[in-house]
mmCIF file of C-alpha atoms in Angstrom:
data_model
loop_
_atom_site.group_PDB
_atom_site.id
_atom_site.type_symbol
_atom_site.label_atom_id
_atom_site.label_comp_id
_atom_site.label_asym_id
_atom_site.label_seq_id
_atom_site.Cartn_x
_atom_site.Cartn_y
_atom_site.Cartn_z
ATOM 1 C CA UNK A 1 -129.430 -151.468 122.227
ATOM 2 C CA UNK A 2 -132.292 -149.388 123.593
ATOM 3 C CA UNK A 3 -134.086 -149.785 126.917
ATOM 4 C CA UNK A 4 -137.808 -150.050 127.631
ATOM 5 C CA UNK A 5 -139.896 -150.276 130.778
ATOM 6 C CA UNK A 6 -142.879 -152.585 131.336
ATOM 7 C CA UNK A 7 -145.470 -151.331 133.832
ATOM 8 C CA UNK A 8 -147.363 -154.626 133.783
ATOM 9 C CA UNK A 9 -151.001 -154.517 134.863
ATOM 10 C CA UNK A 10 -152.793 -151.485 136.263
ATOM 11 C CA UNK A 11 -154.833 -151.698 139.471
ATOM 12 C CA UNK A 12 -152.423 -153.685 141.651
ATOM 13 C CA UNK A 13 -151.996 -150.925 144.223
ATOM 14 C CA UNK A 14 -149.039 -149.219 142.545
ATOM 15 C CA UNK A 15 -150.880 -146.970 140.095
ATOM 16 C CA UNK A 16 -149.500 -143.629 141.298
ATOM 17 C CA UNK A 17 -146.033 -145.186 141.400
ATOM 18 C CA UNK A 18 -146.473 -146.425 137.820
ATOM 19 C CA UNK A 19 -146.803 -142.861 136.579
ATOM 20 C CA UNK A 20 -143.708 -141.840 138.543
ATOM 21 C CA UNK A 21 -141.817 -144.796 137.036
ATOM 22 C CA UNK A 22 -142.913 -143.850 133.507
ATOM 23 C CA UNK A 23 -141.896 -140.232 134.069
ATOM 24 C CA UNK A 24 -138.487 -141.239 135.415
ATOM 25 C CA UNK A 25 -137.969 -143.564 132.440
ATOM 26 C CA UNK A 26 -138.893 -140.649 130.180
ATOM 27 C CA UNK A 27 -136.352 -138.422 131.929
ATOM 28 C CA UNK A 28 -133.642 -141.091 131.706
ATOM 29 C CA UNK A 29 -134.108 -141.534 127.958
ATOM 30 C CA UNK A 30 -135.846 -144.909 127.876
ATOM 31 C CA UNK A 31 -137.217 -145.716 124.436
ATOM 32 C CA UNK A 32 -140.657 -147.139 125.248
ATOM 33 C CA UNK A 33 -143.080 -147.725 128.104
ATOM 34 C CA UNK A 34 -145.320 -150.782 127.741
ATOM 35 C CA UNK A 35 -148.579 -151.615 129.537
ATOM 36 C CA UNK A 36 -150.326 -154.995 129.706
ATOM 37 C CA UNK A 37 -153.887 -156.293 129.892
ATOM 38 C CA UNK A 38 -155.424 -159.647 130.825
ATOM 39 C CA UNK A 39 -158.874 -159.545 132.441
ATOM 40 C CA UNK A 40 -158.539 -156.473 134.652
ATOM 41 C CA UNK A 41 -157.237 -153.124 133.471
ATOM 42 C CA UNK A 42 -157.222 -152.449 129.740
ATOM 43 C CA UNK A 43 -153.993 -151.227 128.173
ATOM 44 C CA UNK A 44 -155.458 -148.471 125.963
ATOM 45 C CA UNK A 45 -156.772 -146.358 128.842
ATOM 46 C CA UNK A 46 -153.527 -146.743 130.790
ATOM 47 C CA UNK A 47 -151.426 -145.747 127.787
ATOM 48 C CA UNK A 48 -153.541 -142.657 127.197
ATOM 49 C CA UNK A 49 -152.867 -141.569 130.774
ATOM 50 C CA UNK A 50 -149.144 -142.349 130.558
ATOM 51 C CA UNK A 51 -148.822 -140.481 127.249
ATOM 52 C CA UNK A 52 -150.470 -137.421 128.786
ATOM 53 C CA UNK A 53 -148.005 -137.486 131.700
ATOM 54 C CA UNK A 54 -144.811 -137.945 129.639
ATOM 55 C CA UNK A 55 -143.061 -136.054 126.857
ATOM 56 C CA UNK A 56 -140.691 -138.161 124.769
ATOM 57 C CA UNK A 57 -140.979 -141.850 125.618
ATOM 58 C CA UNK A 58 -143.027 -144.069 123.294
ATOM 59 C CA UNK A 59 -146.051 -145.860 124.753
ATOM 60 C CA UNK A 60 -146.857 -149.399 123.663
ATOM 61 C CA UNK A 61 -149.423 -152.130 124.208
ATOM 62 C CA UNK A 62 -147.863 -155.336 125.453
ATOM 63 C CA UNK A 63 -150.326 -156.486 124.535
ATOM 64 C CA UNK A 64 -153.719 -155.655 123.103
ATOM 65 C CA UNK A 65 -155.505 -159.025 123.178
ATOM 66 C CA UNK A 66 -156.771 -160.059 119.751
ATOM 67 C CA UNK A 67 -160.005 -161.670 121.034
ATOM 68 C CA UNK A 68 -160.850 -158.492 122.969
ATOM 69 C CA UNK A 69 -161.414 -156.194 119.994
ATOM 70 C CA UNK A 70 -162.384 -156.353 116.359
ATOM 71 C CA UNK A 71 -159.448 -155.478 114.109
ATOM 72 C CA UNK A 72 -161.152 -152.262 112.982
ATOM 73 C CA UNK A 73 -161.566 -151.191 116.621
ATOM 74 C CA UNK A 74 -157.896 -151.880 117.248
ATOM 75 C CA UNK A 75 -156.983 -149.733 114.239
ATOM 76 C CA UNK A 76 -159.164 -146.911 115.602
ATOM 77 C CA UNK A 77 -157.540 -147.181 119.033
ATOM 78 C CA UNK A 78 -154.034 -147.254 117.583
ATOM 79 C CA UNK A 79 -154.698 -144.237 115.374
ATOM 80 C CA UNK A 80 -156.204 -142.317 118.296
ATOM 81 C CA UNK A 81 -153.330 -143.124 120.653
ATOM 82 C CA UNK A 82 -150.773 -142.186 118.022
ATOM 83 C CA UNK A 83 -152.505 -138.856 117.457
ATOM 84 C CA UNK A 84 -152.947 -138.051 121.154
ATOM 85 C CA UNK A 85 -149.322 -138.955 121.947
ATOM 86 C CA UNK A 86 -147.853 -136.995 119.051
ATOM 87 C CA UNK A 87 -146.626 -140.071 117.180
ATOM 88 C CA UNK A 88 -145.364 -142.096 120.145
ATOM 89 C CA UNK A 89 -147.546 -145.209 120.003
ATOM 90 C CA UNK A 90 -146.428 -148.792 119.300
ATOM 91 C CA UNK A 91 -149.064 -151.464 118.680
ATOM 92 C CA UNK A 92 -148.360 -154.805 120.343
ATOM 93 C CA UNK A 93 -150.768 -157.684 119.698
ATOM 94 C CA UNK A 94 -151.227 -161.213 121.030
ATOM 95 C CA UNK A 95 -153.750 -164.019 120.906
ATOM 96 C CA UNK A 96 -153.855 -164.401 124.720
ATOM 97 C CA UNK A 97 -154.712 -168.004 125.698
ATOM 98 C CA UNK A 98 -157.715 -170.337 125.548
ATOM 99 C CA UNK A 99 -158.854 -169.722 129.136
ATOM 100 C CA UNK A 100 -159.040 -165.941 128.724
ATOM 101 C CA UNK A 101 -160.196 -165.979 125.108
ATOM 102 C CA UNK A 102 -163.067 -168.379 125.718
ATOM 103 C CA UNK A 103 -163.754 -167.750 129.409
ATOM 104 C CA UNK A 104 -163.593 -163.956 129.431
ATOM 105 C CA UNK A 105 -164.257 -162.837 125.862
ATOM 106 C CA UNK A 106 -166.384 -165.713 124.593
ATOM 107 C CA UNK A 107 -164.182 -166.079 121.521
ATOM 108 C CA UNK A 108 -163.274 -169.604 120.428
ATOM 109 C CA UNK A 109 -159.519 -170.190 120.606
ATOM 110 C CA UNK A 110 -159.168 -171.878 117.242
ATOM 111 C CA UNK A 111 -156.715 -171.321 114.394
ATOM 112 C CA UNK A 112 -154.848 -168.544 116.264
ATOM 113 C CA UNK A 113 -152.218 -168.147 113.539
ATOM 114 C CA UNK A 114 -154.730 -167.667 110.734
ATOM 115 C CA UNK A 115 -156.739 -165.326 112.945
ATOM 116 C CA UNK A 116 -153.643 -163.247 113.718
ATOM 117 C CA UNK A 117 -152.672 -162.994 110.060
ATOM 118 C CA UNK A 118 -156.132 -161.727 109.084
ATOM 119 C CA UNK A 119 -156.255 -159.392 112.060
ATOM 120 C CA UNK A 120 -152.994 -157.718 111.030
ATOM 121 C CA UNK A 121 -154.083 -157.491 107.386
ATOM 122 C CA UNK A 122 -157.291 -155.668 108.352
ATOM 123 C CA UNK A 123 -155.503 -153.319 110.749
ATOM 124 C CA UNK A 124 -152.977 -152.358 108.106
ATOM 125 C CA UNK A 125 -155.707 -151.758 105.532
ATOM 126 C CA UNK A 126 -157.625 -149.592 107.971
ATOM 127 C CA UNK A 127 -154.536 -147.667 109.051
ATOM 128 C CA UNK A 128 -153.669 -146.931 105.422
ATOM 129 C CA UNK A 129 -157.019 -145.114 105.239
ATOM 130 C CA UNK A 130 -158.170 -147.078 102.213
ATOM 131 C CA UNK A 131 -161.803 -148.172 102.106
ATOM 132 C CA UNK A 132 -162.015 -151.289 104.201
ATOM 133 C CA UNK A 133 -162.842 -154.441 102.266
ATOM 134 C CA UNK A 134 -161.830 -157.893 103.455
ATOM 135 C CA UNK A 135 -162.921 -161.429 102.693
ATOM 136 C CA UNK A 136 -161.451 -164.053 104.955
ATOM 137 C CA UNK A 137 -162.194 -167.086 107.083
ATOM 138 C CA UNK A 138 -162.640 -165.026 110.260
ATOM 139 C CA UNK A 139 -163.855 -161.619 109.080
ATOM 140 C CA UNK A 140 -165.791 -160.337 106.078
ATOM 141 C CA UNK A 141 -166.052 -156.585 105.642
ATOM 142 C CA UNK A 142 -168.573 -155.272 104.799
ATOM 143 C CA UNK A 143 -170.991 -158.048 105.727
ATOM 144 C CA UNK A 144 -172.655 -159.348 102.555
ATOM 145 C CA UNK A 145 -176.316 -158.724 101.791
ATOM 146 C CA UNK A 146 -176.743 -155.876 104.271
ATOM 147 C CA UNK A 147 -176.601 -152.093 104.461
ATOM 148 C CA UNK A 148 -172.880 -151.945 105.240
ATOM 149 C CA UNK A 149 -170.558 -150.297 102.763
ATOM 150 C CA UNK A 150 -166.768 -149.922 102.538
ATOM 151 C CA UNK A 151 -165.703 -146.983 104.677
ATOM 152 C CA UNK A 152 -162.342 -145.599 105.698
ATOM 153 C CA UNK A 153 -160.725 -144.346 108.881
ATOM 154 C CA UNK A 154 -161.429 -140.658 109.496
ATOM 155 C CA UNK A 155 -158.546 -140.127 111.930
ATOM 156 C CA UNK A 156 -155.171 -139.152 110.473
ATOM 157 C CA UNK A 157 -152.389 -140.821 112.506
ATOM 158 C CA UNK A 158 -149.224 -138.792 112.961
ATOM 159 C CA UNK A 159 -147.198 -141.431 111.101
ATOM 160 C CA UNK A 160 -147.989 -143.329 107.939
ATOM 161 C CA UNK A 161 -147.071 -146.618 109.608
ATOM 162 C CA UNK A 162 -147.382 -147.334 113.321
ATOM 163 C CA UNK A 163 -144.863 -149.994 114.451
ATOM 164 C CA UNK A 164 -146.662 -153.324 114.923
ATOM 165 C CA UNK A 165 -145.359 -156.002 117.281
ATOM 166 C CA UNK A 166 -146.603 -159.510 118.043
ATOM 167 C CA UNK A 167 -146.064 -161.399 121.291
ATOM 168 C CA UNK A 168 -145.082 -164.943 120.326
ATOM 169 C CA UNK A 169 -143.614 -167.979 122.072
ATOM 170 C CA UNK A 170 -144.283 -171.062 119.938
ATOM 171 C CA UNK A 171 -142.213 -171.764 116.801
ATOM 172 C CA UNK A 172 -145.071 -171.324 114.312
ATOM 173 C CA UNK A 173 -146.247 -168.079 115.886
ATOM 174 C CA UNK A 174 -142.659 -166.817 115.967
ATOM 175 C CA UNK A 175 -142.314 -167.538 112.259
ATOM 176 C CA UNK A 176 -145.565 -165.686 111.543
ATOM 177 C CA UNK A 177 -144.334 -162.752 113.631
ATOM 178 C CA UNK A 178 -141.151 -162.523 111.604
ATOM 179 C CA UNK A 179 -143.165 -162.597 108.406
ATOM 180 C CA UNK A 180 -145.854 -159.978 109.117
ATOM 181 C CA UNK A 181 -144.745 -157.775 112.039
ATOM 182 C CA UNK A 182 -142.234 -154.983 112.631
ATOM 183 C CA UNK A 183 -141.069 -156.371 115.956
ATOM 184 C CA UNK A 184 -141.315 -159.201 118.456
ATOM 185 C CA UNK A 185 -142.366 -159.046 122.117
ATOM 186 C CA UNK A 186 -140.643 -161.844 124.002
ATOM 187 C CA UNK A 187 -140.703 -163.236 127.527
ATOM 188 C CA UNK A 188 -138.388 -165.663 129.379
ATOM 189 C CA UNK A 189 -135.752 -164.955 126.729
ATOM 190 C CA UNK A 190 -132.273 -166.254 127.454
ATOM 191 C CA UNK A 191 -129.284 -165.277 125.282
ATOM 192 C CA UNK A 192 -127.951 -168.812 125.709
ATOM 193 C CA UNK A 193 -131.169 -170.217 124.205
ATOM 194 C CA UNK A 194 -131.724 -167.437 121.653
ATOM 195 C CA UNK A 195 -131.960 -169.878 118.740
ATOM 196 C CA UNK A 196 -135.284 -171.142 120.127
ATOM 197 C CA UNK A 197 -136.791 -167.799 119.116
ATOM 198 C CA UNK A 198 -134.480 -166.263 116.548
ATOM 199 C CA UNK A 199 -134.339 -169.222 114.154
ATOM 200 C CA UNK A 200 -138.113 -169.135 113.668
ATOM 201 C CA UNK A 201 -138.222 -165.339 113.468
ATOM 202 C CA UNK A 202 -135.455 -165.403 110.852
ATOM 203 C CA UNK A 203 -137.359 -168.007 108.834
ATOM 204 C CA UNK A 204 -140.419 -165.791 108.896
ATOM 205 C CA UNK A 205 -138.451 -162.770 107.753
ATOM 206 C CA UNK A 206 -137.041 -164.840 104.893
ATOM 207 C CA UNK A 207 -140.590 -165.731 103.805
ATOM 208 C CA UNK A 208 -141.233 -162.011 103.416
ATOM 209 C CA UNK A 209 -137.938 -161.525 101.564
ATOM 210 C CA UNK A 210 -136.334 -159.760 104.514
ATOM 211 C CA UNK A 211 -133.738 -160.251 107.246
ATOM 212 C CA UNK A 212 -133.741 -159.310 110.921
ATOM 213 C CA UNK A 213 -132.153 -155.955 110.017
ATOM 214 C CA UNK A 214 -134.587 -153.260 111.108
ATOM 215 C CA UNK A 215 -136.760 -155.761 112.991
ATOM 216 C CA UNK A 216 -137.135 -154.890 116.685
ATOM 217 C CA UNK A 217 -136.298 -157.820 118.974
ATOM 218 C CA UNK A 218 -137.877 -156.701 122.221
ATOM 219 C CA UNK A 219 -137.962 -159.172 125.139
ATOM 220 C CA UNK A 220 -139.117 -158.175 128.613
ATOM 221 C CA UNK A 221 -136.724 -159.221 131.390
ATOM 222 C CA UNK A 222 -137.053 -158.873 135.141
ATOM 223 C CA UNK A 223 -134.358 -156.820 136.844
ATOM 224 C CA UNK A 224 -133.363 -157.264 140.505
ATOM 225 C CA UNK A 225 -130.557 -155.039 141.748
ATOM 226 C CA UNK A 226 -128.355 -156.176 144.639
ATOM 227 C CA UNK A 227 -125.231 -158.027 145.679
ATOM 228 C CA UNK A 228 -127.092 -161.152 146.830
ATOM 229 C CA UNK A 229 -127.790 -163.179 143.676
ATOM 230 C CA UNK A 230 -129.743 -165.883 145.499
ATOM 231 C CA UNK A 231 -132.028 -163.284 147.078
ATOM 232 C CA UNK A 232 -132.599 -161.723 143.677
ATOM 233 C CA UNK A 233 -133.497 -165.092 142.173
ATOM 234 C CA UNK A 234 -135.756 -166.007 145.096
ATOM 235 C CA UNK A 235 -137.626 -162.727 144.719
ATOM 236 C CA UNK A 236 -138.611 -163.729 141.175
ATOM 237 C CA UNK A 237 -139.686 -167.304 141.913
ATOM 238 C CA UNK A 238 -143.386 -166.580 142.370
ATOM 239 C CA UNK A 239 -143.506 -164.656 139.091
ATOM 240 C CA UNK A 240 -141.884 -167.520 137.180
ATOM 241 C CA UNK A 241 -144.107 -170.125 138.858
ATOM 242 C CA UNK A 242 -147.249 -168.177 137.952
ATOM 243 C CA UNK A 243 -146.405 -168.246 134.259
ATOM 244 C CA UNK A 244 -144.849 -171.708 134.009
ATOM 245 C CA UNK A 245 -147.406 -173.346 136.275
ATOM 246 C CA UNK A 246 -150.576 -171.329 136.083
ATOM 247 C CA UNK A 247 -150.852 -169.292 132.887
ATOM 248 C CA UNK A 248 -153.118 -171.587 130.941
ATOM 249 C CA UNK A 249 -154.426 -175.105 131.391
ATOM 250 C CA UNK A 250 -152.405 -178.258 131.937
ATOM 251 C CA UNK A 251 -152.740 -179.072 128.246
ATOM 252 C CA UNK A 252 -152.131 -175.560 126.863
ATOM 253 C CA UNK A 253 -149.536 -173.444 128.649
ATOM 254 C CA UNK A 254 -147.170 -171.720 126.216
ATOM 255 C CA UNK A 255 -144.709 -170.721 128.962
ATOM 256 C CA UNK A 256 -144.514 -174.251 130.277
ATOM 257 C CA UNK A 257 -143.817 -175.503 126.772
ATOM 258 C CA UNK A 258 -141.044 -172.916 126.345
ATOM 259 C CA UNK A 259 -139.483 -174.039 129.626
ATOM 260 C CA UNK A 260 -139.428 -177.592 128.279
ATOM 261 C CA UNK A 261 -137.754 -176.494 125.048
ATOM 262 C CA UNK A 262 -135.066 -174.819 127.149
ATOM 263 C CA UNK A 263 -134.246 -178.215 128.681
ATOM 264 C CA UNK A 264 -136.156 -178.024 131.972
ATOM 265 C CA UNK A 265 -138.764 -180.725 131.291
ATOM 266 C CA UNK A 266 -138.758 -182.264 134.767
ATOM 267 C CA UNK A 267 -138.953 -178.868 136.467
ATOM 268 C CA UNK A 268 -141.766 -177.772 134.149
ATOM 269 C CA UNK A 269 -143.797 -180.839 135.184
ATOM 270 C CA UNK A 270 -143.196 -180.268 138.882
ATOM 271 C CA UNK A 271 -143.954 -176.535 138.783
ATOM 272 C CA UNK A 272 -147.210 -177.066 136.915
ATOM 273 C CA UNK A 273 -148.321 -179.996 139.055
ATOM 274 C CA UNK A 274 -147.785 -178.067 142.281
ATOM 275 C CA UNK A 275 -149.238 -174.815 140.997
ATOM 276 C CA UNK A 276 -152.424 -176.418 139.738
ATOM 277 C CA UNK A 277 -152.740 -178.155 143.115
ATOM 278 C CA UNK A 278 -152.572 -174.673 144.705
ATOM 279 C CA UNK A 279 -149.201 -175.411 146.297
ATOM 280 C CA UNK A 280 -147.874 -172.033 145.206
ATOM 281 C CA UNK A 281 -144.901 -172.037 147.574
ATOM 282 C CA UNK A 282 -143.878 -175.487 146.347
ATOM 283 C CA UNK A 283 -144.217 -174.420 142.725
ATOM 284 C CA UNK A 284 -142.031 -171.362 143.331
ATOM 285 C CA UNK A 285 -139.404 -173.468 145.091
ATOM 286 C CA UNK A 286 -139.333 -175.861 142.122
ATOM 287 C CA UNK A 287 -138.298 -173.181 139.608
ATOM 288 C CA UNK A 288 -134.601 -173.785 138.841
ATOM 289 C CA UNK A 289 -132.206 -171.062 139.985
ATOM 290 C CA UNK A 290 -130.397 -171.193 136.640
ATOM 291 C CA UNK A 291 -133.616 -170.671 134.655
ATOM 292 C CA UNK A 292 -134.449 -167.463 136.512
ATOM 293 C CA UNK A 293 -130.866 -166.195 136.382
ATOM 294 C CA UNK A 294 -130.603 -166.898 132.637
ATOM 295 C CA UNK A 295 -133.806 -164.998 131.791
ATOM 296 C CA UNK A 296 -133.365 -162.009 134.143
ATOM 297 C CA UNK A 297 -130.928 -159.250 135.061
ATOM 298 C CA UNK A 298 -129.796 -159.926 138.620
ATOM 299 C CA UNK A 299 -126.906 -158.480 140.595
ATOM 300 C CA UNK A 300 -124.881 -155.293 140.829
ATOM 301 C CA UNK A 301 -124.278 -152.880 137.971
ATOM 302 C CA UNK A 302 -121.245 -154.776 136.662
ATOM 303 C CA UNK A 303 -123.018 -158.133 136.541
ATOM 304 C CA UNK A 304 -126.100 -156.622 134.921
ATOM 305 C CA UNK A 305 -123.873 -154.894 132.350
ATOM 306 C CA UNK A 306 -122.327 -158.257 131.462
ATOM 307 C CA UNK A 307 -125.780 -159.780 130.949
ATOM 308 C CA UNK A 308 -126.887 -156.804 128.868
ATOM 309 C CA UNK A 309 -123.896 -157.418 126.611
ATOM 310 C CA UNK A 310 -125.030 -161.031 126.206
ATOM 311 C CA UNK A 311 -128.506 -159.846 125.204
ATOM 312 C CA UNK A 312 -127.041 -157.404 122.699
ATOM 313 C CA UNK A 313 -124.770 -160.099 121.279
ATOM 314 C CA UNK A 314 -127.845 -162.317 120.838
ATOM 315 C CA UNK A 315 -129.412 -159.617 118.648
ATOM 316 C CA UNK A 316 -131.776 -157.882 121.073
ATOM 317 C CA UNK A 317 -132.464 -154.306 119.934
ATOM 318 C CA UNK A 318 -134.838 -153.132 122.701
ATOM 319 C CA UNK A 319 -134.399 -154.627 126.165
ATOM 320 C CA UNK A 320 -137.526 -153.991 128.227
ATOM 321 C CA UNK A 321 -137.014 -154.017 131.980
ATOM 322 C CA UNK A 322 -139.560 -155.117 134.565
ATOM 323 C CA UNK A 323 -138.264 -153.989 138.002
ATOM 324 C CA UNK A 324 -138.852 -156.660 140.630
ATOM 325 C CA UNK A 325 -139.326 -154.357 143.643
ATOM 326 C CA UNK A 326 -142.682 -153.273 145.012
ATOM 327 C CA UNK A 327 -141.643 -149.889 146.403
ATOM 328 C CA UNK A 328 -141.218 -146.827 144.224
ATOM 329 C CA UNK A 329 -137.618 -146.388 145.397
ATOM 330 C CA UNK A 330 -136.732 -149.954 144.372
ATOM 331 C CA UNK A 331 -138.270 -149.531 140.933
ATOM 332 C CA UNK A 332 -136.622 -146.157 140.336
ATOM 333 C CA UNK A 333 -133.259 -147.578 141.422
ATOM 334 C CA UNK A 334 -133.690 -150.437 138.938
ATOM 335 C CA UNK A 335 -134.380 -147.928 136.157
ATOM 336 C CA UNK A 336 -131.249 -145.953 136.963
ATOM 337 C CA UNK A 337 -129.126 -149.086 137.306
ATOM 338 C CA UNK A 338 -130.355 -150.167 133.877
ATOM 339 C CA UNK A 339 -129.023 -146.970 132.318
ATOM 340 C CA UNK A 340 -125.743 -147.205 134.240
ATOM 341 C CA UNK A 341 -125.259 -150.821 133.174
ATOM 342 C CA UNK A 342 -126.054 -150.030 129.534
ATOM 343 C CA UNK A 343 -123.446 -147.280 129.562
ATOM 344 C CA UNK A 344 -120.904 -149.484 131.348
ATOM 345 C CA UNK A 345 -121.337 -152.140 128.661
ATOM 346 C CA UNK A 346 -120.825 -149.518 125.959
ATOM 347 C CA UNK A 347 -124.256 -150.152 124.481
ATOM 348 C CA UNK A 348 -125.897 -146.753 125.035
#
């Protein structure tokens, strides 16, 4: 099992530290460094900077938002990043959610699965450097009756195929991810509830005549190093409450729905109710201890090694760490503990 690092969003006051974290991960032999985007910093610019400051570690978008760019633009960006980084780019995609898609980008959040399928088809056509022709429900290239003509990408990526990942939570999106992607970007993944994700991914792979062999299962997990388990859990409560309670509307919150499928229906209701009422402290307090512990790496090196073994046994191939500390020393220590725990578990 390989390790990754997730820098999250740029512009939160830790930008210089983020580069130091990426460089330390590079030195320690981490496989990939991911960067995110929502409605602040964009991931492409951040990844360009990280790639220029590192040597070996892959850089990946977790995620590029599908409503933010046309598929041809995403192909151009991916090809450029792969060239600039010397073949170290991984393309992660996701549909975002209705509030961001419609409120920020002005793109209707309808038929996200069909839109994702077409998006990936166009990207792969463009990246293959064939002349781009596509007729679908969401995009037609070239536009009919106008001056446009089929053209092809002028940039030559370092690799013939750039690894393509999709961030998915719901069963249908997970199945689509297994069918059309090279890897899966997961969140709030628990080895004890792995079937909630892996069954659908496996079904999707079967549709494409494949298995999970060679498919990168890549969840992001928070890591909090220390002897005090309760303190580690409490430090992650606000993060969990934000996603379960506030990422999306009351009717459409994918993280809240996942929490329900994991058996925490009552808690999911309470967290969302309090968060939407702006009782953020109450929402954080309502997140079950066991939910955070099951979806994170918390404790000393030995305990984290045991949990890493559980993730590996569940089929995870790249475990991406998100250090919970705010200081550079805390984040660097989490990186080093991750490597020590991986070696202790015999998974390096």
